Amino acid sequence: MDYVSTRDKTHQVSSAYAIATGIAPDGGLYCPTEFPTLSKADWDALIEADYKGRAVLVLSKFLTDFTKEELQSYAAKAYAPERWGGENTAPVVSLRDGRHILELWHGPTCAFKDMALQMLPHLLTASLRKIGETRTACILVATSGDTGTAALNGFADVPGTKIMVYYPVHGVSPMQKLQMVTQEGKNVSVCAVDGNFDDAQSALKRIFTDTPTIDKLSAQGMLLSSANSINWGRLAPQIAYYISAYCDLAARGMVEFGNEINICVPTGNFGNILAAYIAKQMSLPVHKLICASNRNNVLTDFFRSGSYDKNRPFFTTASPSMDILISSNLERLLFYISGQNDEAVRGLMAQLAHGGKYTVSRELREQLDALFDAGSCDDAETAATIRALFEDEKYLCDTHTAVAVKAYDDYRARTGDHTPTVIASTASPFKFCKSVAEALGGKVEREDVSQLEVLHGLTGAEPPKPLASLAGKQPRFDRVVGKEDILATTSLLAEL
Ligand SMILES: *Cc1c(COP(=O)(O)O)cnc(C)c1O
């Protein structure tokens, strides 16, 4: 299978090259030129398989320069039961009203980013080998909180790699910060940025295409790469869990095999919901993809109006991993729905870079309308949703998941569509402990590990081990840089 840049289709590479380098030299994102479809025999095998087997089958369709044995050995390590609190990597919990919660946060850092970032180090180091690359891969990560923790955990002490994470100094939850600044490993570093996620992501995208920096690092034996969802190696493993959820629902008789579901995803950089779109293109029966946003509702406005406009106030919310105004992976969706029209994508992205906005054509808009619905809510509605779910169904969810539940409930009320719906649950409620406890009427006084006990006391739920074990760990990183100084911090890579 070939991969091309969204901004230049003549730039064609292998899956290993796309994963090793992360982003195309023209600033575009690598995309497969076709979507493999799942045959009847594939579906039969998927239904029988465990999560690892499902992941391997889906990945093998896209990563054609990897053998099945290679993918099996990576999946065995990435989804080992001891890292996921059991065999069921991505369990589905069915609630009332046809709502099925797909829990993606049972991994080592308690957010869905682990689903891909436990796999990516294996894919990336093998990709480097396959393309004959001997330089050390330096992974730069911009994070709204969860990618940073998951990438640090996945890459810590992985030979042949170094990793630097940039997080917004005022834009992450206390637990997220604690996880990042206490991360162990000789090859890791963490930097707070005096700015927001978009500032960090934009700075990194510029660094990835900045020839003087690339050359300087190369002379020191280093190669830049990305662990953000701009890297295809991040997206590919995410496709599998939507297919897995459908298999589970069909096996339990919750949907008849072949019938449609909706999928509702709390969205920031548009990676997770794009994976659901790709699953649909592979033959997963999906009626609507519902894109849920918090008060930073640039995507809701886009799906309603056809105009993307990032010129608006940026809000810090209780669902910080979605505090994003530039959703990078939307570029991949535009590429596909335009029939892989790289020229059109180049034009739209140039408008976004210069004026901060663009409007899609009527043809594209019709396609978006057929595929997607969208909704958003503010922090008060998020808190009310957490409370209602806990009171009515004894189900405890985090702030991001609550945004999706609210967007879905609004969608169903507005459209009367009762198709069974998979709602992606993207983080453990304990990771956003303070907001969740306060939504339930509790009070968190201290921003340290003791907040886990507050939520435990309110709900009886057990804090996940990886969070409880942060108690007593010493912070290792306290650097704060201005957003203009991110480029200069790449000189620190040589010291790791
Ligand atoms: C990253 C993240 C999101 C947003 O996912 P995208 O792929 O960026 O759209 C939602 N919820 C949580 C908890 C996250 O960590």
Coordinates of C-alpha atoms and ligand atoms in Angstrom, one line a residue:
M1 CA 0.0 0.0 0.0
D2 CA 1.3 3.5 -0.9
Y3 CA 1.1 6.6 1.2
V4 CA 1.0 10.1 -0.2
S5 CA 1.1 13.6 1.2
T6 CA -2.3 15.4 1.4
R7 CA -0.6 18.4 -0.2
D8 CA 1.3 16.6 -3.0
K9 CA 0.2 13.3 -4.4
T10 CA 3.3 12.8 -6.4
H11 CA 5.2 12.4 -3.1
Q12 CA 4.7 8.7 -2.6
V13 CA 6.2 6.6 0.2
S14 CA 5.9 3.3 2.0
S15 CA 4.1 2.8 5.4
A16 CA 7.5 2.4 7.1
Y17 CA 8.7 5.7 5.7
A18 CA 5.5 7.5 6.6
I19 CA 5.8 6.2 10.2
A20 CA 9.5 6.9 10.6
T21 CA 9.3 10.5 9.4
G22 CA 5.8 11.5 10.8
I23 CA 5.0 14.4 8.5
A24 CA 5.6 15.0 4.8
P25 CA 8.3 17.6 3.9
D26 CA 5.7 19.9 2.4
G27 CA 3.9 20.0 5.7
G28 CA 1.1 17.7 4.5
L29 CA 0.0 14.5 6.3
Y30 CA 0.7 11.0 4.9
C31 CA -2.4 9.1 3.8
P32 CA -3.0 5.6 2.3
T33 CA -4.1 6.0 -1.3
E34 CA -6.9 3.5 -0.9
F35 CA -8.9 1.9 1.9
P36 CA -8.8 -1.8 2.2
T37 CA -12.2 -3.4 2.7
L38 CA -12.9 -6.2 5.1
S39 CA -14.2 -9.4 3.5
K40 CA -16.8 -11.7 5.0
A41 CA -13.9 -14.0 5.9
D42 CA -12.1 -11.1 7.7
W43 CA -15.2 -10.3 9.7
D44 CA -15.7 -13.9 10.7
A45 CA -12.0 -14.0 11.9
L46 CA -12.5 -10.6 13.7
I47 CA -15.5 -11.8 15.6
E48 CA -13.6 -14.9 16.8
A49 CA -10.4 -13.0 17.7
D50 CA -9.3 -11.3 20.9
Y51 CA -8.3 -7.6 20.9
K52 CA -4.7 -8.3 19.9
G53 CA -5.9 -10.5 17.0
R54 CA -8.3 -7.8 15.8
A55 CA -5.6 -5.2 16.0
V56 CA -3.2 -7.3 13.9
L57 CA -5.8 -8.0 11.3
V58 CA -6.7 -4.4 10.8
L59 CA -3.1 -3.2 10.9
S60 CA -2.0 -5.8 8.4
K61 CA -4.3 -4.2 5.8
F62 CA -2.5 -0.9 6.0
L63 CA 1.1 -1.7 7.0
T64 CA 2.0 -3.9 4.1
D65 CA 5.7 -3.7 4.7
F66 CA 5.3 -5.4 8.0
T67 CA 4.9 -9.2 8.3
K68 CA 2.0 -10.7 10.2
E69 CA 4.5 -12.2 12.7
E70 CA 6.0 -8.8 13.3
L71 CA 2.6 -7.2 14.0
Q72 CA 1.7 -10.1 16.2
S73 CA 4.8 -9.7 18.3
Y74 CA 4.2 -5.9 18.7
A75 CA 0.5 -6.4 19.6
A76 CA 1.5 -9.0 22.2
K77 CA 3.7 -6.5 23.9
A78 CA 1.6 -3.4 23.4
Y79 CA -1.7 -5.0 24.6
A80 CA -0.2 -7.3 27.3
P81 CA -2.9 -8.0 29.9
E82 CA -0.6 -6.8 32.7
R83 CA -0.4 -3.3 31.1
W84 CA -4.2 -3.1 30.6
G85 CA -5.5 -4.5 33.9
G86 CA -6.8 -7.7 32.1
E87 CA -7.5 -9.4 28.8
N88 CA -10.2 -7.0 27.7
T89 CA -8.2 -4.1 26.2
A90 CA -11.2 -2.0 25.1
P91 CA -14.3 -3.1 26.9
V92 CA -17.8 -1.9 25.9
V93 CA -20.2 -1.0 28.7
S94 CA -23.9 -0.8 27.6
L95 CA -26.1 1.9 29.2
R96 CA -29.7 2.8 28.7
D97 CA -31.1 4.3 25.5
G98 CA -28.8 2.4 23.1
R99 CA -25.7 4.1 24.4
H100 CA -22.6 1.8 24.4
I101 CA -19.5 3.3 26.1
L102 CA -16.3 2.1 24.5
E103 CA -13.7 2.4 27.4
L104 CA -10.3 3.1 25.8
W105 CA -8.5 4.1 29.0
H106 CA -7.4 0.9 30.8
G107 CA -3.8 1.3 29.7
P108 CA -0.7 2.5 31.6
T109 CA -1.5 6.3 31.5
C110 CA -5.3 6.0 31.8
A111 CA -6.3 7.7 28.5
F112 CA -7.1 6.4 25.0
K113 CA -3.8 7.7 23.7
D114 CA -2.3 4.4 25.1
M115 CA -4.2 2.4 22.5
A116 CA -1.9 3.8 19.9
L117 CA 1.1 4.9 21.8
Q118 CA 1.9 1.5 23.4
M119 CA 2.1 0.3 19.7
L120 CA 3.9 3.2 18.1
P121 CA 7.4 2.6 19.6
H122 CA 7.4 -0.9 18.1
L123 CA 6.2 0.4 14.7
L124 CA 8.6 3.3 14.7
T125 CA 11.8 1.5 15.6
A126 CA 11.0 -1.3 13.1
S127 CA 10.2 1.4 10.4
L128 CA 13.6 3.0 11.0
R129 CA 15.3 -0.4 10.5
K130 CA 13.2 -1.1 7.4
I131 CA 14.2 2.2 5.7
G132 CA 17.9 1.7 6.6
E133 CA 17.9 4.6 9.0
T134 CA 20.6 4.5 11.6
R135 CA 20.2 8.0 13.2
T136 CA 18.5 8.3 16.6
A137 CA 14.8 9.2 16.2
C138 CA 14.0 12.3 18.2
I139 CA 10.3 12.5 18.9
L140 CA 8.9 15.9 19.5
V141 CA 5.4 15.9 21.0
A142 CA 3.0 18.8 21.5
T143 CA 0.4 17.7 24.0
S144 CA -2.9 18.9 25.5
G145 CA -2.0 16.5 28.3
D146 CA -2.7 12.9 27.4
T147 CA -0.5 12.4 24.3
G148 CA 2.5 13.6 26.3
T149 CA 2.0 11.2 29.2
A150 CA 1.2 8.3 26.9
A151 CA 4.2 9.0 24.5
L152 CA 6.6 9.3 27.5
N153 CA 5.4 6.0 28.9
G154 CA 5.6 4.3 25.5
F155 CA 9.1 5.6 24.5
A156 CA 10.9 5.7 27.9
D157 CA 14.2 3.9 27.5
V158 CA 13.3 2.5 24.0
P159 CA 16.8 2.1 22.3
G160 CA 17.4 4.4 19.3
T161 CA 14.8 7.0 20.4
K162 CA 14.7 10.2 22.4
I163 CA 11.5 12.1 23.3
M164 CA 10.7 15.8 24.2
V165 CA 7.2 16.7 25.3
Y166 CA 5.8 20.2 25.2
Y167 CA 2.7 21.0 27.3
P168 CA 0.7 24.3 27.8
V169 CA 1.8 25.5 31.3
H170 CA -1.8 26.4 32.3
G171 CA -3.6 23.9 30.1
V172 CA -3.4 20.5 31.7
S173 CA -5.0 18.8 34.7
P174 CA -3.0 18.4 37.9
M175 CA -2.9 14.6 37.4
Q176 CA -1.6 15.0 33.8
K177 CA 1.1 17.4 35.0
L178 CA 2.1 15.1 37.8
Q179 CA 2.4 12.1 35.4
M180 CA 4.6 14.0 33.0
V181 CA 7.0 15.7 35.3
T182 CA 7.7 12.5 37.3
Q183 CA 8.2 10.4 34.2
E184 CA 11.3 8.1 34.5
G185 CA 13.7 7.2 31.7
K186 CA 17.1 8.3 30.4
N187 CA 15.9 9.4 27.0
V188 CA 12.9 11.6 28.1
S189 CA 12.4 15.3 28.7
V190 CA 9.5 17.6 29.4
C191 CA 9.0 21.3 28.8
A192 CA 6.1 23.5 29.8
V193 CA 5.2 26.2 27.2
D194 CA 3.9 29.6 28.1
G195 CA 1.1 29.3 25.5
N196 CA -1.7 26.9 24.5
F197 CA -1.7 23.6 22.6
D198 CA -2.1 25.2 19.2
D199 CA 1.0 27.3 19.8
A200 CA 3.0 24.2 20.6
Q201 CA 1.6 22.2 17.8
S202 CA 2.2 25.0 15.2
A203 CA 5.8 25.5 16.5
L204 CA 6.6 21.8 16.1
K205 CA 5.1 21.6 12.6
R206 CA 7.4 24.4 11.6
I207 CA 10.4 22.7 13.2
F208 CA 9.6 19.4 11.3
T209 CA 10.0 21.3 8.0
D210 CA 12.8 23.6 9.0
T211 CA 15.8 22.6 6.9
P212 CA 18.6 24.3 9.1
T213 CA 17.4 22.5 12.2
I214 CA 17.0 19.2 10.4
D215 CA 20.5 19.5 9.0
K216 CA 22.0 20.5 12.3
L217 CA 20.4 17.6 14.1
S218 CA 21.3 15.2 11.3
A219 CA 25.0 16.1 11.6
Q220 CA 24.7 15.1 15.3
G221 CA 23.2 11.7 14.3
M222 CA 19.5 12.6 15.0
L223 CA 16.3 12.5 12.9
L224 CA 13.1 14.3 13.9
S225 CA 9.9 12.3 14.2
S226 CA 6.4 12.8 15.6
A227 CA 4.2 10.9 18.0
N228 CA 1.2 13.2 17.5
S229 CA -1.8 12.0 15.5
I230 CA -0.2 13.6 12.4
N231 CA 1.8 10.4 12.4
W232 CA 0.0 7.6 10.5
G233 CA 1.5 5.2 13.0
R234 CA -0.8 6.8 15.6
L235 CA -3.9 6.6 13.6
A236 CA -3.7 3.1 12.3
P237 CA -4.0 1.3 15.7
Q238 CA -7.0 3.5 16.5
I239 CA -9.1 2.1 13.7
A240 CA -9.1 -1.4 15.3
Y241 CA -11.1 -0.5 18.4
Y242 CA -14.2 0.7 16.6
I243 CA -14.2 -2.5 14.6
S244 CA -13.6 -4.4 17.9
A245 CA -16.5 -2.7 19.6
Y246 CA -18.9 -3.6 16.7
C247 CA -17.8 -7.3 17.0
D248 CA -18.5 -7.2 20.7
L249 CA -21.9 -5.7 20.3
A250 CA -22.8 -8.2 17.5
A251 CA -21.5 -11.1 19.6
R252 CA -23.7 -9.9 22.5
G253 CA -26.8 -9.5 20.3
M254 CA -26.9 -5.8 21.0
V255 CA -26.8 -5.1 17.2
E256 CA -27.6 -7.6 14.5
F257 CA -24.5 -8.2 12.4
G258 CA -24.7 -6.0 9.3
N259 CA -26.9 -3.4 10.9
E260 CA -25.6 0.2 11.4
I261 CA -24.3 1.9 14.5
N262 CA -23.5 5.5 15.2
I263 CA -20.2 6.5 16.6
C264 CA -19.8 9.6 18.8
V265 CA -16.3 10.9 19.7
P266 CA -15.1 13.7 21.9
T267 CA -12.8 15.5 19.5
G268 CA -9.8 17.7 19.7
N269 CA -7.2 17.2 16.9
F270 CA -9.7 15.1 14.9
G271 CA -7.5 12.0 15.1
N272 CA -9.8 9.7 17.0
I273 CA -12.9 10.4 15.0
L274 CA -11.0 10.2 11.7
A275 CA -10.1 6.6 12.7
A276 CA -13.8 5.9 13.0
Y277 CA -14.3 7.4 9.5
I278 CA -11.6 5.1 8.1
A279 CA -13.3 2.1 9.8
K280 CA -16.5 3.0 8.0
Q281 CA -14.6 3.2 4.7
M282 CA -13.3 -0.3 5.4
S283 CA -17.0 -1.6 5.6
L284 CA -17.9 -1.0 9.3
P285 CA -21.6 -0.3 9.1
V286 CA -21.8 3.3 10.4
H287 CA -24.8 5.6 10.0
K288 CA -23.5 8.9 11.5
L289 CA -20.2 10.0 13.0
I290 CA -21.0 12.5 15.7
C291 CA -18.2 15.0 16.5
A292 CA -18.4 16.3 20.1
S293 CA -16.6 19.4 21.2
N294 CA -16.4 21.5 24.4
R295 CA -16.7 25.3 24.4
N296 CA -13.8 25.4 21.8
N297 CA -16.5 24.4 19.3
V298 CA -14.7 25.3 16.0
L299 CA -15.5 21.9 14.6
T300 CA -19.2 22.1 15.5
D301 CA -19.4 25.4 13.6
F302 CA -17.5 23.8 10.7
F303 CA -19.9 20.9 10.4
R304 CA -22.9 23.2 10.7
S305 CA -21.7 25.9 8.3
G306 CA -19.0 24.5 6.0
S307 CA -16.7 27.3 7.3
Y308 CA -13.6 26.6 9.5
D309 CA -12.6 29.7 11.4
K310 CA -10.0 29.6 14.1
N311 CA -10.3 33.4 14.7
R312 CA -12.1 33.2 18.0
P313 CA -11.4 33.2 21.7
F314 CA -9.6 30.2 23.1
F315 CA -11.1 28.8 26.3
T316 CA -9.5 26.7 29.0
T317 CA -12.1 24.1 30.0
A318 CA -12.6 21.1 32.2
S319 CA -11.9 18.8 29.2
P320 CA -8.4 20.2 28.5
S321 CA -7.4 17.5 26.0
M322 CA -9.9 19.0 23.6
D323 CA -8.9 22.6 24.1
I324 CA -7.7 22.9 20.5
L325 CA -8.6 25.3 17.7
I326 CA -6.5 23.8 14.9
S327 CA -7.7 20.2 14.3
S328 CA -4.8 18.8 12.3
N329 CA -6.4 15.6 11.1
L330 CA -9.3 17.4 9.4
E331 CA -6.8 17.9 6.6
R332 CA -6.9 14.1 6.0
L333 CA -10.7 14.1 5.9
L334 CA -10.7 16.9 3.3
F335 CA -8.2 15.0 1.2
Y336 CA -10.5 11.9 1.1
I337 CA -13.8 13.6 0.6
S338 CA -12.4 15.7 -2.2
G339 CA -11.4 12.5 -4.0
Q340 CA -7.7 12.9 -3.0
N341 CA -7.5 16.4 -4.5
D342 CA -4.1 17.6 -3.2
E343 CA -4.4 20.9 -5.0
A344 CA -7.7 21.7 -3.2
V345 CA -6.3 20.7 0.2
R346 CA -3.2 22.8 -0.5
G347 CA -5.4 25.8 -1.2
L348 CA -7.6 25.3 1.9
M349 CA -4.5 24.9 4.2
A350 CA -2.9 28.0 2.7
Q351 CA -6.0 30.0 3.6
L352 CA -6.0 28.5 7.1
A353 CA -2.3 29.5 7.5
H354 CA -2.8 33.0 6.2
G355 CA -6.3 34.2 7.3
G356 CA -7.1 31.5 9.9
K357 CA -10.2 30.3 8.0
Y358 CA -11.6 28.6 4.9
T359 CA -14.9 27.6 3.5
V360 CA -15.4 24.3 1.7
S361 CA -17.2 23.9 -1.6
R362 CA -20.9 22.9 -1.8
E363 CA -19.9 19.4 -3.1
L364 CA -17.7 18.8 -0.1
R365 CA -20.3 20.2 2.3
E366 CA -22.9 17.7 1.0
Q367 CA -20.5 14.9 1.7
L368 CA -19.8 16.2 5.2
D369 CA -23.5 16.4 5.9
A370 CA -24.1 12.9 4.9
L371 CA -21.3 11.5 7.0
F372 CA -21.2 13.7 10.1
D373 CA -23.2 15.4 12.8
A374 CA -21.8 17.6 15.5
G375 CA -22.5 19.1 18.9
S376 CA -20.8 20.9 21.7
C377 CA -21.4 21.8 25.4
D378 CA -19.9 24.0 28.1
D379 CA -18.4 23.0 31.5
A380 CA -21.6 23.4 33.4
E381 CA -23.4 21.0 31.0
T382 CA -20.4 18.6 31.2
A383 CA -20.7 18.6 35.0
A384 CA -24.4 18.1 34.9
T385 CA -23.9 15.1 32.5
I386 CA -21.3 13.5 34.8
R387 CA -23.8 13.9 37.7
A388 CA -26.8 12.6 35.8
L389 CA -25.0 9.5 34.5
F390 CA -23.7 8.7 38.0
E391 CA -27.1 9.2 39.7
D392 CA -29.2 7.5 37.0
E393 CA -27.0 4.6 36.0
K394 CA -24.1 4.5 38.5
Y395 CA -21.7 5.0 35.6
L396 CA -18.8 7.2 36.4
C397 CA -17.2 9.0 33.4
D398 CA -14.6 11.7 32.9
T399 CA -15.1 15.2 31.5
H400 CA -14.2 14.4 27.9
T401 CA -16.5 11.4 27.8
A402 CA -19.3 13.5 29.3
V403 CA -19.0 16.0 26.5
A404 CA -19.6 13.1 24.0
V405 CA -22.5 11.7 26.0
K406 CA -24.1 15.2 26.1
A407 CA -23.6 15.7 22.4
Y408 CA -25.1 12.3 21.7
D409 CA -28.1 12.9 23.9
D410 CA -28.7 16.2 22.1
Y411 CA -28.3 14.5 18.7
R412 CA -30.9 11.8 19.6
A413 CA -33.4 14.4 20.9
R414 CA -32.9 16.6 17.9
T415 CA -33.1 13.9 15.2
G416 CA -35.1 11.1 16.7
D417 CA -32.4 8.7 15.4
H418 CA -32.3 5.7 17.8
T419 CA -29.6 3.7 16.0
P420 CA -27.4 2.0 18.7
T421 CA -24.5 4.3 19.4
V422 CA -20.9 3.7 20.4
I423 CA -19.6 6.6 22.5
A424 CA -15.8 6.7 22.8
S425 CA -14.8 7.1 26.4
T426 CA -11.3 8.6 26.2
A427 CA -10.0 8.9 29.8
S428 CA -10.4 7.5 33.3
P429 CA -12.5 9.7 35.5
F430 CA -9.6 9.7 38.0
K431 CA -7.3 11.4 35.5
F432 CA -9.6 14.5 35.7
C433 CA -10.4 13.9 39.3
K434 CA -10.8 17.4 40.5
S435 CA -13.5 18.3 37.8
V436 CA -15.3 15.0 38.2
A437 CA -15.3 15.2 42.0
E438 CA -16.6 18.7 41.9
A439 CA -19.3 17.7 39.4
L440 CA -20.5 15.2 42.0
G441 CA -20.6 17.9 44.8
G442 CA -17.1 17.1 46.3
K443 CA -14.3 19.4 47.0
V444 CA -10.7 19.0 46.1
E445 CA -8.4 21.1 48.2
R446 CA -5.0 19.9 47.2
E447 CA -3.8 19.3 43.6
D448 CA -1.7 16.2 44.5
V449 CA -2.5 12.5 44.5
S450 CA -4.7 12.9 47.5
Q451 CA -7.5 14.0 45.1
L452 CA -7.9 10.4 44.1
E453 CA -9.2 9.6 47.6
V454 CA -11.8 12.4 47.3
L455 CA -13.3 10.8 44.2
H456 CA -13.0 7.3 45.7
G457 CA -14.8 8.5 48.8
L458 CA -17.7 10.1 46.8
T459 CA -18.2 7.1 44.5
G460 CA -16.6 3.9 45.9
A461 CA -14.7 3.5 42.6
E462 CA -11.1 2.4 42.8
P463 CA -8.4 4.7 41.4
P464 CA -6.4 3.0 38.7
K465 CA -3.0 1.7 39.9
P466 CA -0.9 3.9 37.5
L467 CA -2.4 7.0 39.1
A468 CA -2.3 5.8 42.7
S469 CA 1.4 4.9 42.3
L470 CA 2.3 8.5 41.5
A471 CA 2.2 9.1 45.3
G472 CA 5.7 10.1 46.6
K473 CA 7.3 10.4 43.1
Q474 CA 9.7 13.3 42.7
P475 CA 9.2 15.8 39.9
R476 CA 12.2 15.7 37.5
F477 CA 11.3 18.5 35.1
D478 CA 10.5 22.2 35.8
R479 CA 11.5 24.0 32.6
V480 CA 9.1 26.6 31.2
V481 CA 9.8 28.3 27.9
G482 CA 8.0 31.0 25.8
K483 CA 6.3 29.8 22.7
E484 CA 8.9 31.6 20.5
D485 CA 11.7 29.7 22.3
I486 CA 10.5 26.1 21.4
L487 CA 12.8 25.9 18.4
A488 CA 15.8 26.7 20.6
T489 CA 15.0 23.8 23.0
T490 CA 15.8 21.3 20.2
S491 CA 19.5 21.9 21.1
L492 CA 18.8 20.1 24.4
L493 CA 18.1 16.9 22.4
A494 CA 21.9 16.3 22.2
E495 CA 22.1 16.0 26.0
L496 CA 19.6 13.2 26.4
Ligands
LIG1 C1 -6.6 13.5 23.0 C2 -7.9 13.4 23.7 C3 -9.1 13.7 23.0 C4 -9.2 14.2 21.6 O1 -8.8 13.2 20.7 P1 -8.3 13.7 19.2 O2 -7.9 12.5 18.6 O3 -7.3 14.7 19.4 O4 -9.6 14.3 18.6 C5 -10.3 13.5 23.8 N1 -10.3 13.1 25.0 C6 -9.1 12.8 25.7 C7 -9.2 12.3 27.1 C8 -7.9 12.9 25.0 O5 -6.8 12.6 25.7

